[in-house]
Short mmCIF file of C-alpha atoms and ligand atoms in Angstrom, two decimals:
data_model
loop_
_atom_site.label_atom_id
_atom_site.label_comp_id
_atom_site.label_asym_id
_atom_site.label_seq_id
_atom_site.Cartn_x
_atom_site.Cartn_y
_atom_site.Cartn_z
CA UNK A 1 -51.12 -6.38 8.22
CA UNK A 2 -51.48 -5.26 11.48
CA UNK A 3 -49.31 -6.47 14.63
CA UNK A 4 -52.01 -8.27 16.80
CA UNK A 5 -51.44 -7.54 20.81
CA UNK A 6 -49.27 -10.21 22.18
CA UNK A 7 -51.03 -12.33 24.61
CA UNK A 8 -49.89 -15.61 25.66
CA UNK A 9 -52.24 -17.74 26.80
CA UNK A 10 -51.63 -20.11 29.87
CA UNK A 11 -49.79 -22.79 28.98
CA UNK A 12 -52.15 -25.38 30.69
CA UNK A 13 -54.54 -24.40 28.07
CA UNK A 14 -51.93 -24.40 25.32
CA UNK A 15 -50.54 -27.70 26.20
CA UNK A 16 -54.80 -29.00 26.08
CA UNK A 17 -54.22 -28.70 22.17
CA UNK A 18 -52.11 -31.27 21.43
CA UNK A 19 -54.78 -34.25 21.06
CA UNK A 20 -54.31 -35.30 17.61
CA UNK A 21 -56.93 -35.74 15.43
CA UNK A 22 -57.94 -36.75 11.95
CA UNK A 23 -61.34 -34.53 10.69
CA UNK A 24 -62.77 -36.83 8.17
CA UNK A 25 -66.63 -36.48 6.57
CA UNK A 26 -66.86 -34.05 9.61
CA UNK A 27 -66.01 -36.86 12.37
CA UNK A 28 -62.59 -36.12 14.82
CA UNK A 29 -61.07 -39.32 15.51
CA UNK A 30 -57.79 -40.09 16.73
CA UNK A 31 -55.17 -41.09 13.86
CA UNK A 32 -54.39 -45.11 14.16
CA UNK A 33 -50.81 -45.32 12.91
CA UNK A 34 -48.16 -45.43 15.58
CA UNK A 35 -45.35 -43.91 13.06
CA UNK A 36 -42.65 -44.67 15.88
CA UNK A 37 -41.22 -41.06 16.34
CA UNK A 38 -41.86 -37.89 18.53
CA UNK A 39 -42.99 -34.42 18.27
CA UNK A 40 -41.22 -32.90 21.11
CA UNK A 41 -40.89 -29.49 22.71
CA UNK A 42 -37.90 -28.25 20.63
CA UNK A 43 -37.02 -26.03 23.74
CA UNK A 44 -36.32 -28.61 26.49
CA UNK A 45 -36.52 -32.15 24.25
CA UNK A 46 -39.62 -33.31 26.13
CA UNK A 47 -41.64 -35.46 24.59
CA UNK A 48 -45.21 -33.79 23.77
CA UNK A 49 -47.03 -36.43 21.94
CA UNK A 50 -46.05 -39.63 19.61
CA UNK A 51 -46.32 -38.89 15.88
CA UNK A 52 -49.47 -40.63 14.47
CA UNK A 53 -50.50 -41.32 11.14
CA UNK A 54 -54.21 -41.75 9.66
CA UNK A 55 -54.78 -45.07 8.39
CA UNK A 56 -54.38 -46.16 4.70
CA UNK A 57 -57.87 -47.28 4.65
CA UNK A 58 -59.26 -43.41 6.22
CA UNK A 59 -57.58 -41.94 3.77
CA UNK A 60 -59.46 -43.39 1.11
CA UNK A 61 -62.88 -42.83 3.19
CA UNK A 62 -61.23 -39.09 3.18
CA UNK A 63 -60.72 -38.87 -0.82
CA UNK A 64 -64.48 -41.21 -1.27
CA UNK A 65 -66.11 -38.11 1.10
CA UNK A 66 -64.66 -35.19 -1.15
CA UNK A 67 -65.48 -36.64 -4.71
CA UNK A 68 -68.78 -37.25 -3.23
CA UNK A 69 -69.20 -33.80 -2.36
CA UNK A 70 -67.54 -32.34 -5.06
CA UNK A 71 -70.05 -34.95 -7.63
CA UNK A 72 -73.24 -33.49 -5.31
CA UNK A 73 -71.83 -29.81 -6.25
CA UNK A 74 -73.94 -28.27 -3.54
CA UNK A 75 -70.73 -25.74 -2.43
CA UNK A 76 -69.61 -25.06 -6.01
CA UNK A 77 -73.06 -24.33 -7.27
CA UNK A 78 -73.56 -21.34 -4.28
CA UNK A 79 -73.68 -17.88 -5.53
CA UNK A 80 -69.81 -16.76 -5.14
CA UNK A 81 -70.85 -14.17 -2.68
CA UNK A 82 -72.71 -16.28 -0.86
CA UNK A 83 -69.40 -18.75 -0.50
CA UNK A 84 -67.93 -15.79 0.67
CA UNK A 85 -69.88 -14.81 3.30
CA UNK A 86 -69.70 -18.01 5.25
CA UNK A 87 -65.52 -18.06 4.43
CA UNK A 88 -65.78 -14.37 6.02
CA UNK A 89 -67.82 -16.90 8.88
CA UNK A 90 -64.26 -18.83 9.28
CA UNK A 91 -62.71 -15.59 8.90
CA UNK A 92 -64.48 -14.28 12.51
CA UNK A 93 -64.43 -17.22 14.15
CA UNK A 94 -60.57 -17.75 13.80
CA UNK A 95 -60.04 -14.37 14.37
CA UNK A 96 -60.33 -14.70 18.44
CA UNK A 97 -57.75 -18.16 18.36
CA UNK A 98 -54.75 -16.59 16.85
CA UNK A 99 -52.77 -15.90 19.90
CA UNK A 100 -54.22 -19.82 20.79
CA UNK A 101 -52.74 -20.78 17.32
CA UNK A 102 -49.63 -18.78 18.00
CA UNK A 103 -48.56 -20.13 20.97
CA UNK A 104 -49.33 -23.96 20.17
CA UNK A 105 -47.40 -23.04 16.91
CA UNK A 106 -44.22 -21.75 19.02
CA UNK A 107 -44.49 -24.38 21.65
CA UNK A 108 -43.59 -27.53 19.32
CA UNK A 109 -42.04 -25.76 16.45
CA UNK A 110 -39.31 -23.42 18.41
CA UNK A 111 -40.60 -19.98 15.98
CA UNK A 112 -40.81 -17.39 18.63
CA UNK A 113 -44.15 -16.22 20.18
CA UNK A 114 -43.77 -12.77 18.73
CA UNK A 115 -43.42 -13.61 15.25
CA UNK A 116 -46.01 -16.45 15.46
CA UNK A 117 -48.56 -13.77 16.84
CA UNK A 118 -47.88 -11.97 13.90
CA UNK A 119 -47.83 -14.55 11.01
CA UNK A 120 -50.69 -16.40 12.33
CA UNK A 121 -53.11 -12.95 11.62
CA UNK A 122 -52.70 -14.74 8.24
CA UNK A 123 -54.93 -17.47 9.03
CA UNK A 124 -58.34 -15.33 9.61
CA UNK A 125 -56.75 -13.20 6.86
CA UNK A 126 -56.42 -15.24 4.50
CA UNK A 127 -60.13 -16.46 4.50
CA UNK A 128 -61.06 -12.79 4.31
CA UNK A 129 -58.81 -12.60 0.94
CA UNK A 130 -60.06 -15.27 -0.96
CA UNK A 131 -63.83 -14.09 0.34
CA UNK A 132 -62.60 -10.90 -1.17
CA UNK A 133 -61.42 -12.77 -4.73
CA UNK A 134 -65.14 -14.49 -5.03
CA UNK A 135 -66.25 -10.90 -4.68
CA UNK A 136 -64.10 -9.07 -7.36
CA UNK A 137 -66.10 -11.64 -9.92
CA UNK A 138 -63.61 -13.64 -10.48
CA UNK A 139 -65.95 -16.74 -11.34
CA UNK A 140 -67.19 -15.26 -14.00
CA UNK A 141 -65.97 -12.39 -16.28
CA UNK A 142 -66.68 -11.66 -19.27
CA UNK A 143 -65.09 -10.53 -22.68
CA UNK A 144 -66.98 -9.10 -25.98
CA UNK A 145 -67.50 -11.64 -28.72
CA UNK A 146 -68.32 -10.81 -32.33
CA UNK A 147 -72.08 -12.12 -31.39
CA UNK A 148 -72.19 -11.06 -27.66
CA UNK A 149 -70.94 -11.28 -24.76
CA UNK A 150 -68.76 -14.49 -23.85
CA UNK A 151 -68.48 -16.02 -20.13
CA UNK A 152 -65.16 -17.02 -18.80
CA UNK A 153 -66.55 -19.25 -16.04
CA UNK A 154 -63.96 -20.15 -13.71
CA UNK A 155 -65.07 -23.34 -11.94
CA UNK A 156 -63.45 -26.25 -9.12
CA UNK A 157 -61.69 -28.65 -11.01
CA UNK A 158 -62.15 -31.32 -8.56
CA UNK A 159 -61.11 -32.61 -5.09
CA UNK A 160 -58.00 -30.56 -4.12
CA UNK A 161 -55.14 -31.55 -1.82
CA UNK A 162 -52.87 -29.40 0.35
CA UNK A 163 -49.60 -30.56 2.06
CA UNK A 164 -47.64 -28.09 4.24
CA UNK A 165 -44.45 -28.22 5.80
CA UNK A 166 -43.68 -27.46 9.87
CA UNK A 167 -42.12 -23.77 9.86
CA UNK A 168 -45.25 -21.41 9.51
CA UNK A 169 -47.76 -24.49 9.17
CA UNK A 170 -50.96 -22.63 10.21
CA UNK A 171 -50.84 -19.75 7.88
CA UNK A 172 -49.66 -21.87 4.78
CA UNK A 173 -52.30 -24.34 5.57
CA UNK A 174 -55.33 -21.59 5.70
CA UNK A 175 -54.16 -19.82 2.62
CA UNK A 176 -53.66 -22.95 0.62
CA UNK A 177 -57.22 -24.22 2.45
CA UNK A 178 -59.36 -20.94 2.10
CA UNK A 179 -58.58 -21.03 -1.74
CA UNK A 180 -59.32 -23.60 -3.00
CA UNK A 181 -62.81 -23.55 -0.38
CA UNK A 182 -63.35 -20.28 -2.20
CA UNK A 183 -62.94 -22.07 -5.87
CA UNK A 184 -65.34 -24.50 -4.81
CA UNK A 185 -63.58 -27.28 -4.13
CA UNK A 186 -63.75 -29.80 -1.26
CA UNK A 187 -60.22 -30.24 0.21
CA UNK A 188 -58.16 -32.54 2.29
CA UNK A 189 -54.89 -30.82 4.16
CA UNK A 190 -52.28 -32.99 5.57
CA UNK A 191 -50.20 -31.02 8.19
CA UNK A 192 -46.66 -32.15 8.66
CA UNK A 193 -45.83 -35.04 10.48
CA UNK A 194 -43.07 -32.61 12.50
CA UNK A 195 -46.02 -29.81 13.78
CA UNK A 196 -49.64 -31.17 12.94
CA UNK A 197 -51.50 -29.04 16.05
CA UNK A 198 -51.92 -25.72 14.89
CA UNK A 199 -53.67 -26.46 11.34
CA UNK A 200 -56.08 -28.46 13.43
CA UNK A 201 -57.91 -25.01 14.79
CA UNK A 202 -58.95 -24.53 10.85
CA UNK A 203 -61.79 -27.44 11.87
CA UNK A 204 -62.77 -25.03 14.51
CA UNK A 205 -62.85 -21.93 11.92
CA UNK A 206 -64.52 -23.79 9.72
CA UNK A 207 -67.30 -25.84 11.67
CA UNK A 208 -68.60 -22.23 12.65
CA UNK A 209 -68.91 -21.43 9.12
CA UNK A 210 -71.19 -24.46 8.66
CA UNK A 211 -69.55 -26.30 5.51
CA UNK A 212 -70.91 -29.24 4.17
CA UNK A 213 -69.92 -31.94 6.50
CA UNK A 214 -66.59 -33.33 5.18
CA UNK A 215 -65.73 -30.50 1.95
CA UNK A 216 -62.72 -29.64 4.90
CA UNK A 217 -60.93 -32.69 5.85
CA UNK A 218 -57.47 -33.13 7.42
CA UNK A 219 -55.54 -36.46 7.58
CA UNK A 220 -51.86 -37.13 9.35
CA UNK A 221 -49.13 -38.88 8.78
CA UNK A 222 -45.89 -38.22 6.04
CA UNK A 223 -44.71 -39.17 3.06
CA UNK A 224 -47.03 -42.40 2.79
CA UNK A 225 -50.12 -40.31 3.45
CA UNK A 226 -49.15 -37.39 1.30
CA UNK A 227 -48.27 -39.93 -1.66
CA UNK A 228 -51.40 -41.93 -1.21
CA UNK A 229 -53.05 -38.47 -1.52
CA UNK A 230 -51.57 -37.13 -4.42
CA UNK A 231 -51.37 -40.48 -6.55
CA UNK A 232 -55.19 -40.53 -6.32
CA UNK A 233 -57.02 -39.43 -9.24
CA UNK A 234 -60.18 -38.65 -7.54
CA UNK A 235 -57.78 -35.28 -6.59
CA UNK A 236 -57.37 -33.08 -9.63
CA UNK A 237 -55.54 -30.14 -8.05
CA UNK A 238 -52.72 -30.01 -5.33
CA UNK A 239 -51.03 -27.37 -3.30
CA UNK A 240 -47.98 -28.43 -2.04
CA UNK A 241 -45.12 -26.45 0.76
CA UNK A 242 -42.19 -27.99 0.83
CA UNK A 243 -38.87 -29.45 0.56
CA UNK A 244 -37.15 -30.11 -3.07
CA UNK A 245 -37.32 -34.08 -2.92
CA UNK A 246 -40.97 -34.18 -1.89
CA UNK A 247 -41.84 -31.75 -4.20
CA UNK A 248 -40.45 -33.60 -7.01
CA UNK A 249 -42.20 -36.72 -6.04
CA UNK A 250 -45.64 -34.57 -5.54
CA UNK A 251 -44.74 -33.70 -9.33
CA UNK A 252 -44.52 -37.14 -10.47
CA UNK A 253 -47.70 -38.36 -8.95
CA UNK A 254 -49.34 -35.21 -10.38
CA UNK A 255 -47.87 -35.61 -13.57
CA UNK A 256 -49.50 -39.24 -14.11
CA UNK A 257 -53.08 -37.27 -14.50
CA UNK A 258 -51.99 -34.02 -15.55
CA UNK A 259 -53.24 -32.86 -11.79
CA UNK A 260 -53.24 -28.91 -11.26
CA UNK A 261 -50.28 -28.51 -9.07
CA UNK A 262 -49.01 -25.57 -7.03
CA UNK A 263 -45.20 -26.23 -5.68
CA UNK A 264 -43.52 -23.82 -3.10
CA UNK A 265 -40.08 -25.44 -2.30
CA UNK A 266 -36.73 -24.04 -1.05
CA UNK A 267 -34.60 -21.12 -1.83
CA UNK A 268 -31.03 -20.35 -0.84
CA UNK A 269 -31.29 -17.16 -1.43
CA UNK A 270 -28.39 -14.24 -1.88
CA UNK A 271 -28.28 -10.88 -0.39
CA UNK A 272 -25.84 -8.51 -2.85
CA UNK A 273 -24.03 -5.84 -0.48
CA UNK A 274 -22.92 -2.83 -2.97
CA UNK A 275 -20.09 -0.65 -1.63
CA UNK A 276 -21.94 1.93 -0.93
CA UNK A 277 -24.29 0.01 1.42
CA UNK A 278 -24.63 1.33 5.05
CA UNK A 279 -22.84 -1.09 6.72
CA UNK A 280 -24.77 -1.26 10.04
CA UNK A 281 -28.59 -1.98 8.34
CA UNK A 282 -26.90 -4.35 6.19
CA UNK A 283 -26.19 -6.06 9.74
CA UNK A 284 -29.21 -6.00 10.34
CA UNK A 285 -30.49 -7.49 7.43
CA UNK A 286 -28.16 -10.06 8.07
CA UNK A 287 -29.28 -10.67 11.71
CA UNK A 288 -33.05 -11.12 10.40
CA UNK A 289 -32.03 -12.76 7.34
CA UNK A 290 -30.80 -15.61 9.52
CA UNK A 291 -32.89 -15.48 12.51
CA UNK A 292 -36.29 -15.16 11.12
CA UNK A 293 -38.28 -18.16 11.30
CA UNK A 294 -35.22 -19.40 12.78
CA UNK A 295 -33.22 -19.57 9.62
CA UNK A 296 -36.12 -22.23 8.39
CA UNK A 297 -37.63 -19.47 5.84
CA UNK A 298 -37.66 -20.34 2.47
CA UNK A 299 -36.81 -16.45 1.72
CA UNK A 300 -33.64 -16.76 4.40
CA UNK A 301 -30.58 -15.52 3.78
CA UNK A 302 -28.70 -18.47 2.19
CA UNK A 303 -25.53 -16.56 0.78
CA UNK A 304 -24.12 -13.68 1.31
CA UNK A 305 -22.32 -11.76 -1.75
CA UNK A 306 -20.37 -8.16 -0.35
CA UNK A 307 -18.00 -5.80 -2.66
CA UNK A 308 -14.17 -7.02 -1.52
CA UNK A 309 -13.98 -3.02 -0.21
CA UNK A 310 -16.13 -3.45 2.56
CA UNK A 311 -16.56 -7.60 3.41
CA UNK A 312 -14.06 -7.16 6.61
CA UNK A 313 -16.01 -3.72 7.87
CA UNK A 314 -19.15 -6.06 7.05
CA UNK A 315 -18.32 -9.25 8.64
CA UNK A 316 -17.39 -7.32 11.58
CA UNK A 317 -20.54 -5.35 12.27
CA UNK A 318 -22.40 -8.87 11.67
CA UNK A 319 -20.58 -10.57 14.05
CA UNK A 320 -21.33 -7.52 16.61
CA UNK A 321 -25.18 -7.61 16.14
CA UNK A 322 -25.53 -11.64 16.29
CA UNK A 323 -23.94 -11.22 19.15
CA UNK A 324 -26.89 -9.44 20.76
CA UNK A 325 -29.77 -11.76 19.19
CA UNK A 326 -31.72 -12.46 22.33
CA UNK A 327 -31.68 -17.13 21.78
CA UNK A 328 -33.93 -18.27 24.15
CA UNK A 329 -37.56 -19.65 24.59
CA UNK A 330 -39.81 -19.47 21.75
CA UNK A 331 -42.47 -19.03 24.18
CA UNK A 332 -40.87 -15.91 26.23
CA UNK A 333 -41.50 -13.04 24.37
CA UNK A 334 -38.10 -12.10 24.76
CA UNK A 335 -36.77 -14.25 22.93
CA UNK A 336 -35.65 -12.91 18.59
CA UNK A 337 -34.60 -16.08 18.25
CA UNK A 338 -35.69 -19.77 19.06
CA UNK A 339 -34.56 -23.56 19.11
CA UNK A 340 -34.36 -25.46 15.41
CA UNK A 341 -37.47 -27.44 14.35
CA UNK A 342 -36.10 -30.80 16.01
CA UNK A 343 -33.53 -33.00 16.81
CA UNK A 344 -32.73 -34.73 13.29
CA UNK A 345 -32.94 -31.04 11.57
CA UNK A 346 -30.66 -29.57 13.92
CA UNK A 347 -28.48 -32.45 12.85
CA UNK A 348 -28.77 -31.99 9.50
CA UNK A 349 -27.55 -28.23 10.11
CA UNK A 350 -24.60 -29.61 11.45
CA UNK A 351 -23.79 -31.86 8.83
CA UNK A 352 -24.12 -28.82 6.42
CA UNK A 353 -21.71 -26.56 8.23
CA UNK A 354 -19.37 -29.59 8.93
CA UNK A 355 -18.68 -30.02 4.80
CA UNK A 356 -18.65 -26.18 4.81
CA UNK A 357 -15.57 -26.62 7.15
CA UNK A 358 -13.94 -29.55 5.65
CA UNK A 359 -14.05 -27.35 2.52
CA UNK A 360 -11.93 -24.42 3.84
CA UNK A 361 -15.14 -22.85 5.67
CA UNK A 362 -14.65 -20.48 9.07
CA UNK A 363 -17.06 -20.34 10.72
CA UNK A 364 -18.61 -17.27 12.81
CA UNK A 365 -21.23 -17.27 15.05
CA UNK A 366 -21.09 -14.87 18.11
CA UNK A 367 -24.63 -15.43 19.59
CA UNK A 368 -24.92 -16.45 23.23
CA UNK A 369 -26.40 -19.84 23.70
CA UNK A 370 -29.53 -19.83 26.06
CA UNK A 371 -28.91 -22.14 29.50
CA UNK A 372 -31.66 -25.07 28.24
CA UNK A 373 -31.29 -28.56 26.89
CA UNK A 374 -33.23 -28.17 23.71
CA UNK A 375 -32.05 -27.61 19.33
CA UNK A 376 -30.18 -24.54 19.60
CA UNK A 377 -28.08 -22.92 16.98
CA UNK A 378 -26.67 -19.93 16.67
CA UNK A 379 -27.03 -18.09 13.78
CA UNK A 380 -23.95 -18.65 11.73
CA UNK A 381 -21.63 -16.95 8.63
CA UNK A 382 -19.08 -18.69 6.80
CA UNK A 383 -16.30 -17.61 5.39
CA UNK A 384 -13.86 -19.29 2.83
CA UNK A 385 -15.73 -21.45 1.33
CA UNK A 386 -15.90 -21.83 -3.01
CA UNK A 387 -18.98 -20.08 -4.05
CA UNK A 388 -19.34 -23.45 -5.87
CA UNK A 389 -19.98 -25.37 -2.34
CA UNK A 390 -22.59 -23.49 -1.31
CA UNK A 391 -25.11 -23.97 -3.94
CA UNK A 392 -27.58 -25.96 -2.52
CA UNK A 393 -30.66 -25.25 0.57
CA UNK A 394 -29.11 -25.66 3.94
CA UNK A 395 -32.93 -24.78 5.64
CA UNK A 396 -31.39 -22.93 8.86
CA UNK A 397 -29.75 -20.03 9.91
CA UNK A 398 -26.31 -19.93 8.15
CA UNK A 399 -25.11 -18.35 5.21
CA UNK A 400 -22.38 -18.23 3.61
CA UNK A 401 -20.14 -15.32 2.31
CA UNK A 402 -18.58 -14.75 -1.19
CA UNK A 403 -17.09 -11.73 -2.67
CA UNK A 404 -17.42 -9.91 -5.70
CA UNK A 405 -15.44 -7.64 -7.48
CA UNK A 406 -18.44 -6.02 -9.70
CA UNK A 407 -22.05 -5.68 -10.03
CA UNK A 408 -21.86 -8.29 -12.82
CA UNK A 409 -19.88 -10.82 -10.81
CA UNK A 410 -22.46 -10.37 -8.66
CA UNK A 411 -25.32 -10.79 -10.34
CA UNK A 412 -23.61 -13.82 -11.31
CA UNK A 413 -23.06 -15.38 -8.10
CA UNK A 414 -26.61 -14.32 -7.09
CA UNK A 415 -28.17 -16.22 -10.16
CA UNK A 416 -25.37 -19.05 -9.82
CA UNK A 417 -27.69 -21.56 -7.73
CA UNK A 418 -30.53 -23.72 -9.47
CA UNK A 419 -33.14 -22.03 -7.05
CA UNK A 420 -34.96 -18.29 -7.30
CA UNK A 421 -37.28 -17.84 -4.65
CA UNK A 422 -36.35 -14.58 -2.89
CA UNK A 423 -32.90 -12.10 -3.23
CA UNK A 424 -32.14 -8.78 -1.31
CA UNK A 425 -29.90 -6.19 -2.42
CA UNK A 426 -28.57 -3.10 -0.26
CA UNK A 427 -27.14 0.02 -1.27
CA UNK A 428 -27.33 3.60 -0.37
CA UNK A 429 -27.99 4.46 -4.35
CA UNK A 430 -31.86 3.11 -4.67
CA UNK A 431 -31.89 3.28 -8.66
CA UNK A 432 -28.58 1.37 -8.72
CA UNK A 433 -29.99 -1.29 -6.28
CA UNK A 434 -33.10 -1.54 -8.36
CA UNK A 435 -30.70 -1.92 -11.27
CA UNK A 436 -28.67 -4.84 -10.34
CA UNK A 437 -31.97 -6.22 -8.64
CA UNK A 438 -33.72 -6.45 -11.70
CA UNK A 439 -30.83 -8.62 -13.21
CA UNK A 440 -31.49 -11.27 -9.96
CA UNK A 441 -33.67 -14.46 -11.35
CA UNK A 442 -35.67 -15.23 -8.36
CA UNK A 443 -39.67 -14.35 -7.65
CA UNK A 444 -38.75 -11.20 -5.73
CA UNK A 445 -36.10 -9.03 -4.57
CA UNK A 446 -36.09 -6.61 -1.88
CA UNK A 447 -33.67 -3.69 -1.81
CA UNK A 448 -32.37 -2.60 1.90
CA UNK A 449 -34.80 -4.72 3.82
CA UNK A 450 -35.03 -8.37 4.89
CA UNK A 451 -39.01 -8.06 6.08
CA UNK A 452 -41.43 -11.01 6.17
CA UNK A 453 -44.19 -8.72 4.39
CA UNK A 454 -44.53 -8.70 0.94
CA UNK A 455 -43.67 -5.58 -1.05
CA UNK A 456 -47.38 -5.52 -1.84
CA UNK A 457 -49.56 -8.29 -0.49
CA UNK A 458 -51.53 -8.83 -4.08
CA UNK A 459 -48.63 -9.06 -5.85
CA UNK A 460 -47.26 -12.64 -6.68
CA UNK A 461 -44.93 -14.52 -5.22
CA UNK A 462 -43.27 -16.52 -8.55
CA UNK A 463 -40.84 -19.86 -7.87
CA UNK A 464 -38.27 -19.93 -9.47
CA UNK A 465 -35.86 -23.06 -11.13
CA UNK A 466 -36.28 -25.92 -8.37
CA UNK A 467 -37.78 -23.39 -5.80
CA UNK A 468 -41.09 -24.37 -7.30
CA UNK A 469 -43.68 -24.60 -9.59
CA UNK A 470 -46.08 -21.92 -10.39
CA UNK A 471 -46.51 -19.06 -8.12
CA UNK A 472 -48.27 -18.15 -5.01
CA UNK A 473 -50.71 -14.93 -4.53
CA UNK A 474 -54.22 -13.49 -4.13
CA UNK A 475 -55.31 -14.55 -6.92
CA UNK A 476 -52.95 -17.27 -8.08
CA UNK A 477 -53.75 -19.95 -5.70
CA UNK A 478 -57.48 -19.41 -5.90
CA UNK A 479 -56.44 -20.17 -10.08
CA UNK A 480 -54.62 -23.53 -8.80
CA UNK A 481 -57.85 -25.07 -7.79
CA UNK A 482 -60.13 -23.60 -10.88
CA UNK A 483 -60.87 -24.97 -14.47
CA UNK A 484 -61.49 -22.23 -16.52
CA UNK A 485 -64.31 -22.61 -19.13
CA UNK A 486 -65.31 -20.26 -21.96
CA UNK A 487 -68.66 -19.96 -22.78
CA UNK A 488 -70.75 -17.90 -25.57
CA UNK A 489 -72.87 -18.13 -28.52
CA UNK A 490 -71.24 -19.37 -31.82
CA UNK A 491 -74.31 -18.24 -34.11
CA UNK A 492 -77.66 -16.70 -34.25
P1 LIG Z 1 -41.01 -31.80 3.46
O1 LIG Z 1 -41.10 -31.82 2.01
O2 LIG Z 1 -39.76 -32.62 4.17
O3 LIG Z 1 -42.27 -32.11 4.09
C1 LIG Z 1 -43.58 -30.98 3.56
C2 LIG Z 1 -44.78 -31.78 3.65
O4 LIG Z 1 -44.75 -32.68 2.45
C3 LIG Z 1 -45.00 -32.94 4.99
O5 LIG Z 1 -46.34 -32.46 5.11
C4 LIG Z 1 -44.37 -34.09 4.54
O6 LIG Z 1 -45.47 -34.77 5.04
C5 LIG Z 1 -45.08 -34.49 3.26
N1 LIG Z 1 -44.36 -34.94 2.06
C6 LIG Z 1 -42.79 -35.31 2.55
N2 LIG Z 1 -42.93 -35.80 1.38
C7 LIG Z 1 -43.96 -36.10 0.47
C8 LIG Z 1 -44.05 -36.85 -0.68
N3 LIG Z 1 -43.24 -38.13 -0.99
N4 LIG Z 1 -45.51 -36.88 -1.07
C9 LIG Z 1 -46.31 -36.13 -0.33
N5 LIG Z 1 -46.15 -35.61 0.67
C10 LIG Z 1 -44.77 -35.66 1.00
O7 LIG Z 1 -40.12 -30.10 3.97
P2 LIG Z 1 -39.90 -30.23 5.40
O8 LIG Z 1 -39.00 -30.32 6.33
O9 LIG Z 1 -41.54 -29.80 6.10
O10 LIG Z 1 -40.15 -28.40 5.36
C11 LIG Z 1 -39.05 -27.66 5.09
C12 LIG Z 1 -38.97 -27.29 3.40
O11 LIG Z 1 -40.27 -26.78 2.94
C13 LIG Z 1 -37.63 -26.48 2.82
O12 LIG Z 1 -37.10 -27.06 1.68
C14 LIG Z 1 -38.15 -25.24 2.94
O13 LIG Z 1 -37.54 -23.95 1.86
C15 LIG Z 1 -39.61 -25.31 2.36
N6 LIG Z 1 -40.69 -23.97 2.58
C16 LIG Z 1 -40.56 -23.63 1.15
C17 LIG Z 1 -42.13 -22.67 1.38
C18 LIG Z 1 -42.52 -21.88 0.35
O14 LIG Z 1 -43.18 -21.03 0.36
N7 LIG Z 1 -41.39 -21.80 -0.86
C19 LIG Z 1 -42.46 -22.47 2.83
C20 LIG Z 1 -41.45 -23.18 3.79
C21 LIG Z 1 -40.82 -24.12 3.47
#
């Protein structure tokens, strides 16, 4: 993935895009239910817009529209190449919107513009990727049979629902929506009530592709709207990214009528630092692990596991590196880290740190705070806490530091949490690092790096334990929305 040039649209243009709409049956309508809270600029606390939800009647209209289109089957019957061509048109329409999507996202999530600009290339790339899956022939594979070729068909299961959180909403939404549409399914997107605006651009891109009205729809709101969607028996596949509590509620609703389901939940990701690790490089990795997406990243650093012989040196280097992190306004290209997403979330992080302090934790936070009134919180390491007190995900720029004596203890500590999303190993001996990494029960392990980029963009992104259900990926997400049908001749 190439870094697009950093162009920031004028602020007035960005602010014009804070008009929430539902997108139902091809119409843009203002959601009618006041939720009582506000979406605020996390840099300043300034109110941007009231949080609004779609009424239950309008959610029902969206569900009925999706079901009608699924039954009509026009989109699903289009040849795979034709569907792929339409997705390419959407990708081409979305590509030039990347700087605007990025700026809108930075303005109301607090993620720094240099990162949203980069990550939101995924919005259009997701449609290209899904088109590629269609062109690869996945909708109709064949296998030999005793009486001739057998067809292995992938067809849409039925209306799909995509639910996304607030940390990287547009890219996550695009990945789900593009694959549902590629599979031939009508899809209803529900963005987070804290960060719905960047997702709305998908309506612009997909309108250009000339899809049947209502094939892609957006409804807004929080858990209640999400529950109405996932509990509805017309919905046949759900892709959810969010926290454990929401994931459990979605899984329970899907269990009732065995909907296909993909859950991408949280993590409490370990970084194992062996005694031969390069201290400066590891300190760089710690800073990246704590500050990427302002620490509100499912693969963020949660538990720093350090060989006891280098713990003091590494802590000193990490304190020094964190002291140089540029924490500031999310719309400034100079900022490396921005504010936490909202005040409520900041309070949650403060409570989690207070809990660690009450269990013997000492805080190490050396990053200077900006002179702004928003939800700024410095990346923080906490030492002196028993590993058993740091098992849960914090979902903020906070990690606990624990020491180990040997590899076996390091692996035991890394596998101690109920999660299994990401992991990291730092060592100058790659073969040894690989050996340790192979023992970590987690969806992926990176050695000597903490990049947001995948090791291989086409490799699956699995989740173990409480980190989710199933796996994401180019082909894997497409498959979530498909039923498989094997068709062949049994007698001649
Ligand atoms: P959240 O679970 O509160 O909300 C996520 C989305 O689900 C929102 O749209 C919300 O309105 C909706 N929702 C909440 N409860 C629901 C319910 N009962 N039924 C249906 N929908 C419901 O999560 P959040 O606070 O927005 O995001 C933070 C969480 O997301 C963290 O735990 C983080 O690790 C996780 N996350 C995971 C990944 C991943 O790929 N694994 C990526 C990003 C974020």
